[in-house]
Amino acid sequence: MSEPLRIVALISGNGSNLQAIIKAIQQEALPAKICAVISNNPHAPGLEHAHAAGIPTQVIDHKTFPDRLAFDTALQHAIDHFATQLVVLAGFMRILGPAFTAHYEGRMLNIHPSLLPAFTGLNTHQRALEAKIKEHGASVHFVTRELDGGPVIIQARVPILDNDTIQTLAQRVLNAEYCIYPLAIRWFAEGRLRLVQGKVMRDGLLLTAPVNYQHESSTS
Ligand code: NHR
Ligand code: GAR
């Protein structure tokens, strides 16, 4: 057996995706170890979940730094302290600068609550409802300097129902996130996922489109 992949997770809020990842590791569906959970928000409820799971936590409050570069630099030092092999953004709400994203190129993932490239940025559920479209979802992507613009690994689609509110739609999307994020991290941990010249390579093949979870779920 090889050593488990060393992960640091960055959160800002509830950390329910973090919980799903912790659960996958506990169920031995993910050969990884979360070395630390770091939050920019000292009041993030996810810090408690990490603590309860016996994972070291750290707060790096962006409000205590003079500028974004100083925050990014402190964050980078904290992450590298753990000999981190993969950085996982799990509801992390601060935009990261180009030096930071370059440092972790090919070894940082994000889960975004939309079917990218639709609805980058914030308030995706409200914007999907306002657009009166029939389908929404979540995407796991490699993080690059372009906000929510890195190559997408896997997406999960959910229907938008006539009587949906932001809350009901957000919960449906979250349930899909809990499936695709541990799966994408597992592929990375198994050495099956790489960023090659700005494109996703999975099992030695360059993806021409994101993996669609609905189609793949029965076979992998
Ligand atoms: N950084 C880079 N360079 N590239 C990405 O793809 C990133 C990133 C940082 C975070 C997550 C992202 C999301 O999935 C993410 C992807 C925060 C904002 C934002 O506007 C936008 C997108 C994401 C995260 N943040 C405000 C800021 O000024 C603060 C908002 C707040 O605190 O509520 O940093 O959606
Ligand atoms: C998730 O829906 C995630 O995709 C989204 O926030 C939620 C976090 O939930 N991320 C972003 O919007 C990033 N800007 P969680 O804290 O319970 O995992």
Coordinates of C-alpha atoms and ligand atoms in Angstrom, one line a residue:
M1 CA 0.0 0.0 0.0
S2 CA 1.2 3.5 -0.9
E3 CA 1.0 6.4 1.6
P4 CA -2.4 8.2 1.7
L5 CA -2.6 11.5 -0.2
R6 CA -1.8 14.4 2.0
I7 CA -4.7 16.9 1.8
V8 CA -5.3 20.4 3.3
A9 CA -8.9 21.6 3.0
L10 CA -9.8 25.3 2.9
I11 CA -13.2 26.3 4.1
S12 CA -15.2 29.5 5.0
G13 CA -18.5 28.2 6.2
N14 CA -20.5 25.0 7.0
G15 CA -18.1 22.5 5.7
S16 CA -20.7 20.0 4.6
N17 CA -18.5 19.0 1.6
L18 CA -15.6 18.6 4.1
Q19 CA -17.9 16.2 6.0
A20 CA -18.6 14.2 2.9
I21 CA -14.8 13.9 2.2
I22 CA -14.1 12.9 5.8
K23 CA -16.9 10.2 5.6
A24 CA -15.4 8.9 2.3
I25 CA -12.0 8.6 4.0
Q26 CA -13.5 6.8 7.0
Q27 CA -15.3 4.4 4.7
E28 CA -12.1 3.7 3.0
A29 CA -13.5 5.0 -0.3
L30 CA -10.7 7.5 -0.5
P31 CA -7.0 6.8 0.2
A32 CA -6.2 10.2 1.7
K33 CA -5.5 12.0 4.9
I34 CA -6.7 15.5 5.7
C35 CA -3.7 16.9 7.5
A36 CA -5.4 20.2 8.4
V37 CA -8.5 22.3 7.8
I38 CA -7.8 26.0 7.4
S39 CA -10.6 28.6 7.5
N40 CA -10.4 32.3 6.7
N41 CA -13.5 32.8 8.8
P42 CA -13.0 32.3 12.6
H43 CA -16.7 31.5 13.0
A44 CA -17.0 28.8 10.3
P45 CA -19.1 26.0 11.6
G46 CA -17.0 23.6 9.6
L47 CA -14.1 24.1 12.1
E48 CA -16.1 22.2 14.7
H49 CA -16.7 19.3 12.3
A50 CA -13.0 19.0 11.6
H51 CA -12.2 19.2 15.3
A52 CA -14.8 16.5 16.1
A53 CA -13.1 14.3 13.5
G54 CA -9.7 14.8 15.2
I55 CA -8.3 17.0 12.3
P56 CA -6.1 19.9 13.2
T57 CA -7.6 23.3 12.4
Q58 CA -6.2 26.7 11.8
V59 CA -7.8 30.1 11.3
I60 CA -6.1 32.5 9.0
D61 CA -8.4 35.5 9.1
H62 CA -8.1 37.6 5.9
K63 CA -9.2 40.7 7.9
T64 CA -6.0 40.7 9.9
F65 CA -3.8 41.1 6.8
P66 CA -3.0 44.4 5.0
D67 CA -3.7 43.1 1.5
R68 CA -4.6 40.0 -0.5
L69 CA -1.0 39.1 -1.2
A70 CA -0.1 39.1 2.5
F71 CA -3.1 36.8 3.2
D72 CA -2.2 34.5 0.3
T73 CA 1.4 34.3 1.5
A74 CA 0.5 33.3 5.0
L75 CA -2.0 30.8 3.7
Q76 CA 0.7 29.2 1.4
H77 CA 3.1 28.9 4.3
A78 CA 0.5 27.2 6.5
I79 CA -0.4 24.8 3.8
D80 CA 3.2 23.9 2.8
H81 CA 4.0 23.2 6.5
F82 CA 2.0 19.9 6.1
A83 CA 3.9 18.7 3.0
T84 CA 0.5 19.0 1.2
Q85 CA 0.0 17.1 -2.0
L86 CA -3.5 18.4 -2.8
V87 CA -5.3 21.6 -1.7
V88 CA -9.1 21.2 -1.6
L89 CA -11.3 24.3 -1.6
A90 CA -14.6 23.3 0.1
G91 CA -16.8 26.3 0.3
F92 CA -13.8 28.6 0.4
M93 CA -14.9 32.2 -0.3
R94 CA -11.7 34.2 -0.9
I95 CA -10.4 34.8 -4.4
L96 CA -6.8 33.6 -4.6
G97 CA -4.0 35.6 -6.4
P98 CA -1.9 34.4 -9.4
A99 CA 1.2 33.6 -7.3
F100 CA -0.8 31.3 -5.0
T101 CA -2.6 29.6 -7.9
A102 CA 0.7 29.1 -9.8
H103 CA 2.3 27.5 -6.7
Y104 CA -0.5 24.9 -6.5
E105 CA -1.0 24.4 -10.2
G106 CA -2.2 20.9 -10.9
R107 CA -2.7 20.2 -7.2
M108 CA -5.6 22.3 -6.1
L109 CA -9.3 21.5 -6.7
N110 CA -12.5 23.5 -6.2
I111 CA -16.2 22.6 -6.1
H112 CA -18.4 25.2 -7.6
P113 CA -22.2 25.2 -7.4
S114 CA -23.1 25.5 -11.1
L115 CA -22.6 23.7 -14.4
L116 CA -19.5 25.6 -15.5
P117 CA -18.9 27.6 -17.6
A118 CA -22.4 28.8 -16.7
F119 CA -22.7 31.0 -13.6
T120 CA -19.1 31.6 -12.4
G121 CA -18.8 33.7 -9.2
L122 CA -21.3 34.1 -6.4
N123 CA -25.1 33.6 -5.9
T124 CA -25.3 30.8 -8.5
H125 CA -28.6 29.3 -7.3
Q126 CA -30.4 32.7 -7.4
R127 CA -29.1 33.4 -10.9
A128 CA -30.1 29.9 -12.2
L129 CA -33.6 30.4 -10.9
E130 CA -33.8 33.9 -12.4
A131 CA -32.6 32.5 -15.8
K132 CA -35.6 30.2 -15.8
I133 CA -33.5 27.3 -17.0
K134 CA -34.5 23.7 -16.3
E135 CA -31.2 22.3 -15.2
H136 CA -28.4 23.2 -12.7
G137 CA -25.7 21.4 -10.9
A138 CA -22.1 21.4 -9.6
S139 CA -18.6 21.2 -11.1
V140 CA -15.3 20.1 -9.7
H141 CA -12.4 21.8 -11.4
F142 CA -8.7 22.4 -11.2
V143 CA -8.1 25.9 -9.8
T144 CA -6.2 28.3 -12.1
R145 CA -5.8 32.1 -11.9
E146 CA -9.1 32.5 -13.8
L147 CA -11.9 32.5 -11.2
D148 CA -14.0 29.4 -11.7
G149 CA -12.3 29.1 -15.1
G150 CA -10.0 26.1 -14.6
P151 CA -10.6 22.9 -16.5
V152 CA -13.6 21.0 -15.3
I153 CA -13.1 17.3 -14.2
I154 CA -16.6 16.2 -13.4
Q155 CA -20.1 17.7 -13.3
A156 CA -23.4 16.5 -11.7
R157 CA -26.7 17.7 -13.1
V158 CA -29.9 18.3 -11.1
P159 CA -33.3 19.4 -12.3
I160 CA -34.8 22.8 -11.4
L161 CA -38.4 22.3 -10.2
D162 CA -41.2 24.8 -10.7
N163 CA -41.6 25.5 -7.0
D164 CA -37.9 25.6 -6.1
T165 CA -36.5 28.3 -3.8
I166 CA -32.8 29.2 -3.5
Q167 CA -32.7 26.9 -0.4
T168 CA -34.4 23.8 -2.0
L169 CA -32.3 24.1 -5.1
A170 CA -29.1 24.7 -3.1
Q171 CA -29.7 21.5 -1.0
R172 CA -30.3 19.4 -4.2
V173 CA -27.0 20.7 -5.6
L174 CA -25.2 20.0 -2.3
N175 CA -26.4 16.4 -2.3
A176 CA -24.8 16.1 -5.8
E177 CA -21.6 17.8 -4.6
Y178 CA -21.2 15.1 -1.8
C179 CA -21.0 12.5 -4.6
I180 CA -18.7 14.1 -7.1
Y181 CA -16.1 15.8 -4.8
P182 CA -15.0 12.7 -3.0
L183 CA -14.9 10.8 -6.4
A184 CA -12.7 13.4 -8.1
I185 CA -10.4 13.5 -5.1
R186 CA -10.2 9.7 -5.2
W187 CA -9.1 9.8 -8.8
F188 CA -6.4 12.3 -7.9
A189 CA -5.3 10.2 -4.9
E190 CA -5.1 7.1 -7.1
G191 CA -2.8 9.0 -9.5
R192 CA -5.5 8.8 -12.3
L193 CA -6.0 12.6 -12.6
R194 CA -3.5 15.2 -13.9
L195 CA -3.5 18.7 -15.3
V196 CA -1.6 18.6 -18.6
Q197 CA -1.1 21.8 -20.6
G198 CA -4.3 23.3 -19.2
K199 CA -6.4 20.2 -19.8
V200 CA -7.6 17.4 -17.6
M201 CA -6.0 14.0 -18.2
R202 CA -7.8 11.0 -16.6
D203 CA -6.5 7.5 -16.9
G204 CA -4.0 8.7 -19.5
L205 CA -6.7 10.3 -21.8
L206 CA -7.2 14.1 -22.2
L207 CA -10.9 14.9 -21.5
T208 CA -12.7 16.6 -24.3
A209 CA -15.6 17.4 -22.0
P210 CA -16.2 17.0 -18.2
V211 CA -17.2 13.6 -16.9
N212 CA -20.9 13.6 -16.5
Y213 CA -21.7 12.0 -13.1
Q214 CA -25.2 10.8 -14.1
H215 CA -23.7 8.8 -17.0
E216 CA -20.7 7.5 -15.2
S217 CA -22.1 6.7 -11.8
S218 CA -23.1 3.1 -12.7
T219 CA -19.7 2.2 -14.1
S220 CA -17.2 3.7 -11.8
Ligands
NHR1 N1 -9.2 31.7 -6.9 C1 -8.8 31.6 -8.1 N2 -7.7 32.3 -8.5 N3 -9.4 30.8 -9.0 C2 -10.5 30.1 -8.7 O1 -11.1 29.3 -9.6 C3 -11.0 30.2 -7.4 C4 -10.3 31.1 -6.5 C5 -10.8 31.3 -5.2 C6 -12.0 30.7 -4.8 C7 -14.1 29.4 -5.2 C8 -15.1 30.2 -6.0 C9 -16.4 29.4 -6.1 O2 -16.5 28.2 -6.3 C10 -12.7 29.9 -5.7 C11 -12.2 29.6 -6.9 C12 -15.1 33.3 -3.9 C13 -15.5 34.3 -4.7 C14 -15.6 35.8 -4.3 O3 -16.1 36.6 -5.1 C15 -15.8 33.9 -6.0 C16 -15.7 32.6 -6.4 C17 -15.3 31.6 -5.5 C18 -15.0 32.0 -4.2 N4 -15.1 36.2 -3.1 C19 -15.1 37.5 -2.6 C20 -13.6 38.1 -2.6 O4 -13.6 39.3 -2.6 C21 -15.6 37.5 -1.2 C22 -17.0 37.0 -1.0 C23 -17.4 36.8 0.4 O5 -16.6 36.8 1.3 O6 -18.6 36.4 0.6 O7 -12.7 37.3 -2.5 O8 -17.5 30.1 -6.2
GAR2 C1 -21.2 24.6 -1.7 O1 -22.4 24.6 -2.4 C2 -20.1 25.0 -2.6 O2 -20.2 24.5 -3.9 C3 -20.2 26.5 -2.6 O3 -20.6 26.8 -1.3 C4 -21.2 25.7 -0.6 C5 -20.4 25.4 0.6 O4 -21.0 24.4 1.4 N1 -18.9 27.1 -2.9 C6 -18.8 28.3 -3.3 O5 -19.8 29.0 -3.5 C7 -17.4 28.8 -3.4 N2 -17.5 30.2 -3.6 P1 -20.3 23.7 2.6 O6 -19.4 24.7 3.3 O7 -21.3 23.1 3.4 O8 -19.4 22.6 1.9

